PDB file of C-alpha atoms in Angstrom:
ATOM      1  CA  MET A   1     -21.627 230.257 -55.423  1.00 69.00           C
ATOM      2  CA  ASN A   2     -21.958 226.354 -55.129  1.00 90.00           C
ATOM      3  CA  LEU A   3     -20.816 223.949 -52.526  1.00 92.00           C
ATOM      4  CA  ILE A   4     -17.719 222.988 -54.471  1.00 94.00           C
ATOM      5  CA  LEU A   5     -16.681 226.650 -54.779  1.00 95.00           C
ATOM      6  CA  ILE A   6     -17.096 227.337 -51.140  1.00 96.00           C
ATOM      7  CA  SER A   7     -15.121 224.190 -50.309  1.00 96.00           C
ATOM      8  CA  VAL A   8     -12.237 225.304 -52.680  1.00 96.00           C
ATOM      9  CA  ILE A   9     -12.211 228.809 -51.329  1.00 96.00           C
ATOM     10  CA  SER A  10     -12.185 227.645 -47.730  1.00 97.00           C
ATOM     11  CA  TYR A  11      -9.243 225.377 -48.547  1.00 97.00           C
ATOM     12  CA  ILE A  12      -7.273 228.031 -50.071  1.00 97.00           C
ATOM     13  CA  LEU A  13      -7.874 230.396 -47.208  1.00 96.00           C
ATOM     14  CA  GLY A  14      -6.864 227.656 -44.725  1.00 96.00           C
ATOM     15  CA  SER A  15      -3.721 227.035 -46.796  1.00 96.00           C
ATOM     16  CA  ILE A  16      -2.435 230.594 -46.160  1.00 95.00           C
ATOM     17  CA  PRO A  17       0.443 229.895 -43.719  1.00 93.00           C
ATOM     18  CA  PHE A  18       0.172 232.913 -41.486  1.00 94.00           C
ATOM     19  CA  SER A  19       2.289 231.416 -38.713  1.00 93.00           C
ATOM     20  CA  TYR A  20       5.014 230.533 -41.239  1.00 93.00           C
ATOM     21  CA  LEU A  21       5.007 233.852 -42.831  1.00 94.00           C
ATOM     22  CA  VAL A  22       5.113 235.701 -39.541  1.00 94.00           C
ATOM     23  CA  ALA A  23       8.066 233.633 -38.400  1.00 92.00           C
ATOM     24  CA  ARG A  24       9.911 234.122 -41.562  1.00 92.00           C
ATOM     25  CA  ALA A  25       9.407 237.873 -41.173  1.00 93.00           C
ATOM     26  CA  TYR A  26      11.303 237.441 -37.935  1.00 91.00           C
ATOM     27  CA  GLY A  27      14.091 235.379 -39.705  1.00 90.00           C
ATOM     28  CA  LYS A  28      12.985 232.010 -38.375  1.00 89.00           C
ATOM     29  CA  ASN A  29      11.859 228.768 -40.264  1.00 90.00           C
ATOM     30  CA  LEU A  30       9.184 227.095 -38.283  1.00 89.00           C
ATOM     31  CA  TYR A  31      10.226 223.749 -39.674  1.00 87.00           C
ATOM     32  CA  GLN A  32      13.660 224.055 -38.082  1.00 84.00           C
ATOM     33  CA  VAL A  33      12.817 225.228 -34.643  1.00 81.00           C
ATOM     34  CA  GLY A  34      10.735 224.061 -31.648  1.00 71.00           C
ATOM     35  CA  SER A  35       8.314 221.349 -32.513  1.00 70.00           C
ATOM     36  CA  GLY A  36       8.619 221.991 -36.251  1.00 77.00           C
ATOM     37  CA  ASN A  37       4.941 222.613 -36.476  1.00 80.00           C
ATOM     38  CA  ILE A  38       3.470 225.373 -38.483  1.00 86.00           C
ATOM     39  CA  GLY A  39       1.323 226.821 -35.701  1.00 84.00           C
ATOM     40  CA  THR A  40       0.840 229.738 -33.409  1.00 86.00           C
ATOM     41  CA  ALA A  41       2.588 228.075 -30.426  1.00 82.00           C
ATOM     42  CA  ASN A  42       5.660 227.330 -32.352  1.00 86.00           C
ATOM     43  CA  VAL A  43       5.805 230.989 -33.574  1.00 90.00           C
ATOM     44  CA  TRP A  44       6.231 231.862 -29.897  1.00 87.00           C
ATOM     45  CA  ARG A  45       8.955 229.318 -29.449  1.00 84.00           C
ATOM     46  CA  ALA A  46      10.819 230.457 -32.541  1.00 87.00           C
ATOM     47  CA  THR A  47      10.555 234.182 -32.060  1.00 88.00           C
ATOM     48  CA  GLY A  48       9.904 234.713 -28.387  1.00 85.00           C
ATOM     49  CA  LYS A  49       7.838 237.775 -29.346  1.00 88.00           C
ATOM     50  CA  ILE A  50       4.289 238.235 -28.099  1.00 90.00           C
ATOM     51  CA  GLU A  51       3.401 240.414 -31.164  1.00 93.00           C
ATOM     52  CA  ALA A  52       4.525 237.623 -33.568  1.00 92.00           C
ATOM     53  CA  MET A  53       2.396 235.074 -31.741  1.00 92.00           C
ATOM     54  CA  LEU A  54      -0.576 237.404 -31.753  1.00 94.00           C
ATOM     55  CA  MET A  55      -0.267 238.229 -35.584  1.00 94.00           C
ATOM     56  CA  ALA A  56      -0.051 234.439 -36.323  1.00 94.00           C
ATOM     57  CA  LEU A  57      -2.981 233.799 -34.034  1.00 94.00           C
ATOM     58  CA  ILE A  58      -5.163 236.468 -35.602  1.00 95.00           C
ATOM     59  CA  GLY A  59      -4.306 235.241 -39.071  1.00 95.00           C
ATOM     60  CA  ASP A  60      -5.141 231.594 -38.242  1.00 95.00           C
ATOM     61  CA  PHE A  61      -8.430 232.655 -36.503  1.00 95.00           C
ATOM     62  CA  GLY A  62      -9.246 234.815 -39.491  1.00 95.00           C
ATOM     63  CA  LYS A  63      -9.157 231.903 -41.936  1.00 95.00           C
ATOM     64  CA  GLY A  64     -11.759 230.082 -39.967  1.00 95.00           C
ATOM     65  CA  ILE A  65     -13.894 233.151 -39.403  1.00 96.00           C
ATOM     66  CA  PHE A  66     -13.814 234.304 -42.972  1.00 96.00           C
ATOM     67  CA  SER A  67     -14.540 230.831 -44.386  1.00 96.00           C
ATOM     68  CA  ILE A  68     -17.740 230.448 -42.146  1.00 97.00           C
ATOM     69  CA  PHE A  69     -18.630 234.034 -42.947  1.00 96.00           C
ATOM     70  CA  LEU A  70     -18.688 233.269 -46.671  1.00 96.00           C
ATOM     71  CA  ALA A  71     -20.715 230.173 -46.109  1.00 96.00           C
ATOM     72  CA  GLN A  72     -23.386 231.955 -44.117  1.00 95.00           C
ATOM     73  CA  ARG A  73     -23.276 234.965 -46.519  1.00 94.00           C
ATOM     74  CA  PHE A  74     -24.004 232.870 -49.587  1.00 94.00           C
ATOM     75  CA  PHE A  75     -26.019 229.980 -47.979  1.00 94.00           C
ATOM     76  CA  PRO A  76     -28.024 231.609 -45.200  1.00 92.00           C
ATOM     77  CA  GLY A  77     -29.550 229.164 -42.680  1.00 88.00           C
ATOM     78  CA  GLN A  78     -27.965 226.097 -44.228  1.00 94.00           C
ATOM     79  CA  ILE A  79     -25.606 223.664 -42.161  1.00 95.00           C
ATOM     80  CA  LEU A  80     -23.906 221.725 -44.897  1.00 95.00           C
ATOM     81  CA  PRO A  81     -22.159 224.773 -46.574  1.00 96.00           C
ATOM     82  CA  GLN A  82     -20.848 225.820 -43.125  1.00 97.00           C
ATOM     83  CA  THR A  83     -19.691 222.270 -42.348  1.00 97.00           C
ATOM     84  CA  LEU A  84     -17.861 222.083 -45.721  1.00 97.00           C
ATOM     85  CA  ALA A  85     -16.266 225.518 -45.087  1.00 97.00           C
ATOM     86  CA  ALA A  86     -15.118 224.529 -41.651  1.00 97.00           C
ATOM     87  CA  PHE A  87     -13.744 221.183 -42.810  1.00 97.00           C
ATOM     88  CA  PHE A  88     -11.756 222.546 -45.716  1.00 97.00           C
ATOM     89  CA  ALA A  89     -10.415 225.503 -43.813  1.00 97.00           C
ATOM     90  CA  VAL A  90      -8.966 223.274 -41.219  1.00 96.00           C
ATOM     91  CA  ALA A  91      -7.820 220.734 -43.956  1.00 96.00           C
ATOM     92  CA  GLY A  92      -6.089 223.744 -45.729  1.00 96.00           C
ATOM     93  CA  HIS A  93      -4.352 224.669 -42.419  1.00 95.00           C
ATOM     94  CA  ASN A  94      -3.151 221.112 -41.765  1.00 94.00           C
ATOM     95  CA  TRP A  95      -2.184 220.290 -45.233  1.00 95.00           C
ATOM     96  CA  PRO A  96      -1.572 223.653 -47.079  1.00 95.00           C
ATOM     97  CA  ILE A  97      -1.076 223.612 -50.816  1.00 94.00           C
ATOM     98  CA  PHE A  98       1.435 226.403 -50.384  1.00 92.00           C
ATOM     99  CA  LEU A  99       3.829 224.439 -48.145  1.00 91.00           C
ATOM    100  CA  LYS A 100       3.682 221.114 -50.005  1.00 88.00           C
ATOM    101  CA  PHE A 101       0.930 219.911 -47.537  1.00 91.00           C
ATOM    102  CA  LYS A 102       3.047 220.151 -44.414  1.00 89.00           C
ATOM    103  CA  GLY A 103       1.037 222.360 -42.033  1.00 89.00           C
ATOM    104  CA  GLY A 104      -0.239 222.765 -38.482  1.00 88.00           C
ATOM    105  CA  ARG A 105      -2.721 220.994 -36.311  1.00 88.00           C
ATOM    106  CA  GLY A 106      -5.836 223.179 -36.844  1.00 89.00           C
ATOM    107  CA  LEU A 107      -6.584 224.358 -33.360  1.00 89.00           C
ATOM    108  CA  ALA A 108      -6.354 228.071 -34.014  1.00 91.00           C
ATOM    109  CA  THR A 109      -8.336 227.817 -37.155  1.00 94.00           C
ATOM    110  CA  SER A 110     -10.954 225.722 -35.495  1.00 93.00           C
ATOM    111  CA  ALA A 111     -11.046 228.227 -32.655  1.00 92.00           C
ATOM    112  CA  GLY A 112     -11.793 230.995 -35.144  1.00 94.00           C
ATOM    113  CA  ILE A 113     -14.649 229.056 -36.521  1.00 95.00           C
ATOM    114  CA  LEU A 114     -16.123 228.550 -33.093  1.00 93.00           C
ATOM    115  CA  ILE A 115     -15.563 232.113 -32.059  1.00 93.00           C
ATOM    116  CA  TYR A 116     -17.664 233.227 -35.002  1.00 95.00           C
ATOM    117  CA  LEU A 117     -20.404 230.627 -34.414  1.00 94.00           C
ATOM    118  CA  ASN A 118     -20.621 230.881 -30.574  1.00 92.00           C
ATOM    119  CA  TRP A 119     -17.961 232.042 -28.311  1.00 90.00           C
ATOM    120  CA  LYS A 120     -19.476 230.208 -25.383  1.00 90.00           C
ATOM    121  CA  ALA A 121     -19.019 226.929 -27.193  1.00 90.00           C
ATOM    122  CA  LEU A 122     -15.413 227.718 -27.771  1.00 89.00           C
ATOM    123  CA  LEU A 123     -14.886 228.600 -24.058  1.00 91.00           C
ATOM    124  CA  MET A 124     -16.490 225.275 -23.004  1.00 90.00           C
ATOM    125  CA  ILE A 125     -14.146 223.335 -25.357  1.00 88.00           C
ATOM    126  CA  LEU A 126     -11.038 225.150 -24.225  1.00 86.00           C
ATOM    127  CA  LEU A 127     -11.928 224.547 -20.489  1.00 90.00           C
ATOM    128  CA  THR A 128     -12.544 220.952 -21.299  1.00 88.00           C
ATOM    129  CA  ILE A 129      -9.183 220.504 -23.046  1.00 84.00           C
ATOM    130  CA  GLY A 130      -7.440 222.363 -20.390  1.00 84.00           C
ATOM    131  CA  ILE A 131      -8.841 220.239 -17.595  1.00 86.00           C
ATOM    132  CA  PHE A 132      -7.854 216.963 -19.377  1.00 83.00           C
ATOM    133  CA  ILE A 133      -4.322 218.129 -20.139  1.00 79.00           C
ATOM    134  CA  PHE A 134      -3.898 219.023 -16.454  1.00 80.00           C
ATOM    135  CA  LEU A 135      -5.342 215.787 -15.126  1.00 80.00           C
ATOM    136  CA  ILE A 136      -3.421 213.425 -17.538  1.00 76.00           C
ATOM    137  CA  GLU A 137      -0.301 215.404 -16.809  1.00 72.00           C
ATOM    138  CA  ILE A 138      -0.664 214.939 -13.062  1.00 75.00           C
ATOM    139  CA  LEU A 139      -1.457 211.256 -13.518  1.00 72.00           C
ATOM    140  CA  MET A 140       1.675 210.651 -15.669  1.00 67.00           C
ATOM    141  CA  LYS A 141       4.028 212.546 -13.467  1.00 65.00           C
ATOM    142  CA  ARG A 142       2.916 210.562 -10.494  1.00 63.00           C
ATOM    143  CA  ARG A 143       3.594 207.351 -12.414  1.00 59.00           C
ATOM    144  CA  LEU A 144       7.192 208.413 -13.606  1.00 56.00           C
ATOM    145  CA  LYS A 145       9.039 210.342 -11.080  1.00 55.00           C
ATOM    146  CA  LEU A 146      10.903 213.268 -12.665  1.00 51.00           C
ATOM    147  CA  GLU A 147      13.752 213.180 -10.013  1.00 50.00           C
ATOM    148  CA  GLY A 148      16.473 210.681 -10.397  1.00 52.00           C
ATOM    149  CA  ASN A 149      18.941 209.567 -12.956  1.00 52.00           C
ATOM    150  CA  PHE A 150      19.185 210.754 -16.676  1.00 46.00           C
ATOM    151  CA  ARG A 151      16.930 207.930 -17.924  1.00 49.00           C
ATOM    152  CA  GLN A 152      14.288 208.999 -15.401  1.00 52.00           C
ATOM    153  CA  LYS A 153      14.464 212.615 -16.510  1.00 49.00           C
ATOM    154  CA  ILE A 154      14.068 211.645 -20.143  1.00 47.00           C
ATOM    155  CA  LYS A 155      10.979 209.577 -19.213  1.00 49.00           C
ATOM    156  CA  GLY A 156       9.718 212.693 -17.389  1.00 48.00           C
ATOM    157  CA  LEU A 157      10.052 214.920 -20.597  1.00 49.00           C
ATOM    158  CA  PHE A 158       8.405 212.105 -22.479  1.00 49.00           C
ATOM    159  CA  THR A 159       5.606 212.169 -19.983  1.00 51.00           C
ATOM    160  CA  ILE A 160       5.117 215.992 -20.248  1.00 52.00           C
ATOM    161  CA  PHE A 161       4.910 215.742 -24.053  1.00 54.00           C
ATOM    162  CA  ILE A 162       2.459 212.779 -24.091  1.00 58.00           C
ATOM    163  CA  SER A 163       0.247 214.380 -21.445  1.00 60.00           C
ATOM    164  CA  GLN A 164      -0.121 217.530 -23.544  1.00 67.00           C
ATOM    165  CA  VAL A 165      -1.026 215.612 -26.767  1.00 70.00           C
ATOM    166  CA  LEU A 166      -3.100 212.938 -25.075  1.00 72.00           C
ATOM    167  CA  GLY A 167      -4.817 215.631 -22.960  1.00 75.00           C
ATOM    168  CA  ARG A 168      -5.798 217.575 -26.072  1.00 76.00           C
ATOM    169  CA  VAL A 169      -7.087 214.471 -27.991  1.00 78.00           C
ATOM    170  CA  ILE A 170      -9.165 213.230 -25.014  1.00 81.00           C
ATOM    171  CA  GLY A 171     -10.321 216.853 -24.323  1.00 83.00           C
ATOM    172  CA  ILE A 172     -11.391 217.370 -27.918  1.00 82.00           C
ATOM    173  CA  LEU A 173     -13.423 214.087 -27.855  1.00 85.00           C
ATOM    174  CA  VAL A 174     -15.135 214.897 -24.612  1.00 87.00           C
ATOM    175  CA  ALA A 175     -15.759 218.488 -25.750  1.00 87.00           C
ATOM    176  CA  LEU A 176     -17.367 217.154 -28.954  1.00 88.00           C
ATOM    177  CA  PHE A 177     -19.625 215.006 -26.718  1.00 90.00           C
ATOM    178  CA  LEU A 178     -20.674 218.033 -24.741  1.00 91.00           C
ATOM    179  CA  LEU A 179     -21.277 220.087 -27.869  1.00 91.00           C
ATOM    180  CA  PHE A 180     -23.524 217.352 -29.168  1.00 92.00           C
ATOM    181  CA  PHE A 181     -25.883 217.903 -26.299  1.00 91.00           C
ATOM    182  CA  PHE A 182     -25.514 221.606 -25.599  1.00 92.00           C
ATOM    183  CA  TYR A 183     -24.953 223.053 -29.116  1.00 92.00           C
ATOM    184  CA  PRO A 184     -26.174 220.374 -31.478  1.00 93.00           C
ATOM    185  CA  SER A 185     -26.199 222.806 -34.683  1.00 92.00           C
ATOM    186  CA  ILE A 186     -22.508 223.858 -33.876  1.00 94.00           C
ATOM    187  CA  PHE A 187     -21.558 220.129 -33.456  1.00 94.00           C
ATOM    188  CA  LYS A 188     -22.859 219.360 -36.935  1.00 93.00           C
ATOM    189  CA  ILE A 189     -20.564 222.092 -38.345  1.00 95.00           C
ATOM    190  CA  ILE A 190     -17.472 221.437 -36.383  1.00 95.00           C
ATOM    191  CA  PHE A 191     -17.355 217.610 -35.990  1.00 94.00           C
ATOM    192  CA  PRO A 192     -15.627 216.800 -39.358  1.00 95.00           C
ATOM    193  CA  ALA A 193     -13.101 219.567 -38.811  1.00 95.00           C
ATOM    194  CA  ALA A 194     -12.428 218.431 -35.296  1.00 91.00           C
ATOM    195  CA  ILE A 195     -11.554 214.857 -36.548  1.00 90.00           C
ATOM    196  CA  LEU A 196      -8.846 216.448 -38.626  1.00 92.00           C
ATOM    197  CA  VAL A 197      -7.486 218.116 -35.564  1.00 89.00           C
ATOM    198  CA  ALA A 198      -7.569 214.847 -33.580  1.00 84.00           C
ATOM    199  CA  ILE A 199      -5.853 213.001 -36.467  1.00 86.00           C
ATOM    200  CA  LYS A 200      -3.000 215.383 -36.583  1.00 83.00           C
ATOM    201  CA  HIS A 201      -2.467 215.058 -32.725  1.00 73.00           C
ATOM    202  CA  ILE A 202      -2.702 211.287 -32.816  1.00 73.00           C
ATOM    203  CA  LYS A 203      -0.264 211.272 -35.761  1.00 62.00           C
ATOM    204  CA  ARG A 204       2.190 213.490 -33.806  1.00 61.00           C
ATOM    205  CA  THR A 205       2.099 211.068 -30.828  1.00 57.00           C
ATOM    206  CA  LYS A 206       2.673 208.055 -33.073  1.00 52.00           C
ATOM    207  CA  THR A 207       5.652 209.853 -34.706  1.00 50.00           C
ATOM    208  CA  PHE A 208       7.161 210.679 -31.336  1.00 50.00           C
ATOM    209  CA  LEU A 209       6.857 207.033 -30.196  1.00 49.00           C
ATOM    210  CA  GLU A 210       8.638 205.901 -33.239  1.00 47.00           C
ATOM    211  CA  GLY A 211      11.515 208.176 -32.275  1.00 45.00           C
ATOM    212  CA  LYS A 212      11.260 210.620 -35.146  1.00 44.00           C
ATOM    213  CA  VAL A 213      11.349 214.370 -35.228  1.00 41.00           C
ATOM    214  CA  VAL A 214       7.910 215.980 -34.483  1.00 41.00           C
TER     215      VAL A 214
END
């Protein structure tokens, strides 16, 4: 197996839309409900079923895990094949060939990659992202009061949305900085894929600001 083949296989694996398929099994179209995102969180919004969310989560995790497993199996001890596998697995999830390149944001697939590489690194990243979402949400809620007239309430909803996305983006960037110092080999593998995750979140914020459906 060469590097091109591992990249293609990882992209195809990443393109398998587990969240979309699970939601369809429950009679829901993820493009038409919730955030419109093809991801685990929107499966929960669409179905309200914990088992549906777990099936989607396991599937999206599995794409990342299996891609890295193949890279390590055929290229033991090499960083570049794992980096390519991670990048194209997330690229496939975010821009899946099976759904006309309209996919999710890559968090669950990236988490699967990190679980396989080092669960402690994943825990550090999740804690970092969670802390920044919490802090930014508090700061923005203080700036815009949720109580009051209708316009203020709309601003409050806007604040909650932006705090979630902005918290994730900043949390991801800070987590990458921590990875660079504490887990340098994992940083090399996950960094390109993490950029794809950040791009998707930034794009979502831009779309929201333009007043379009997200």
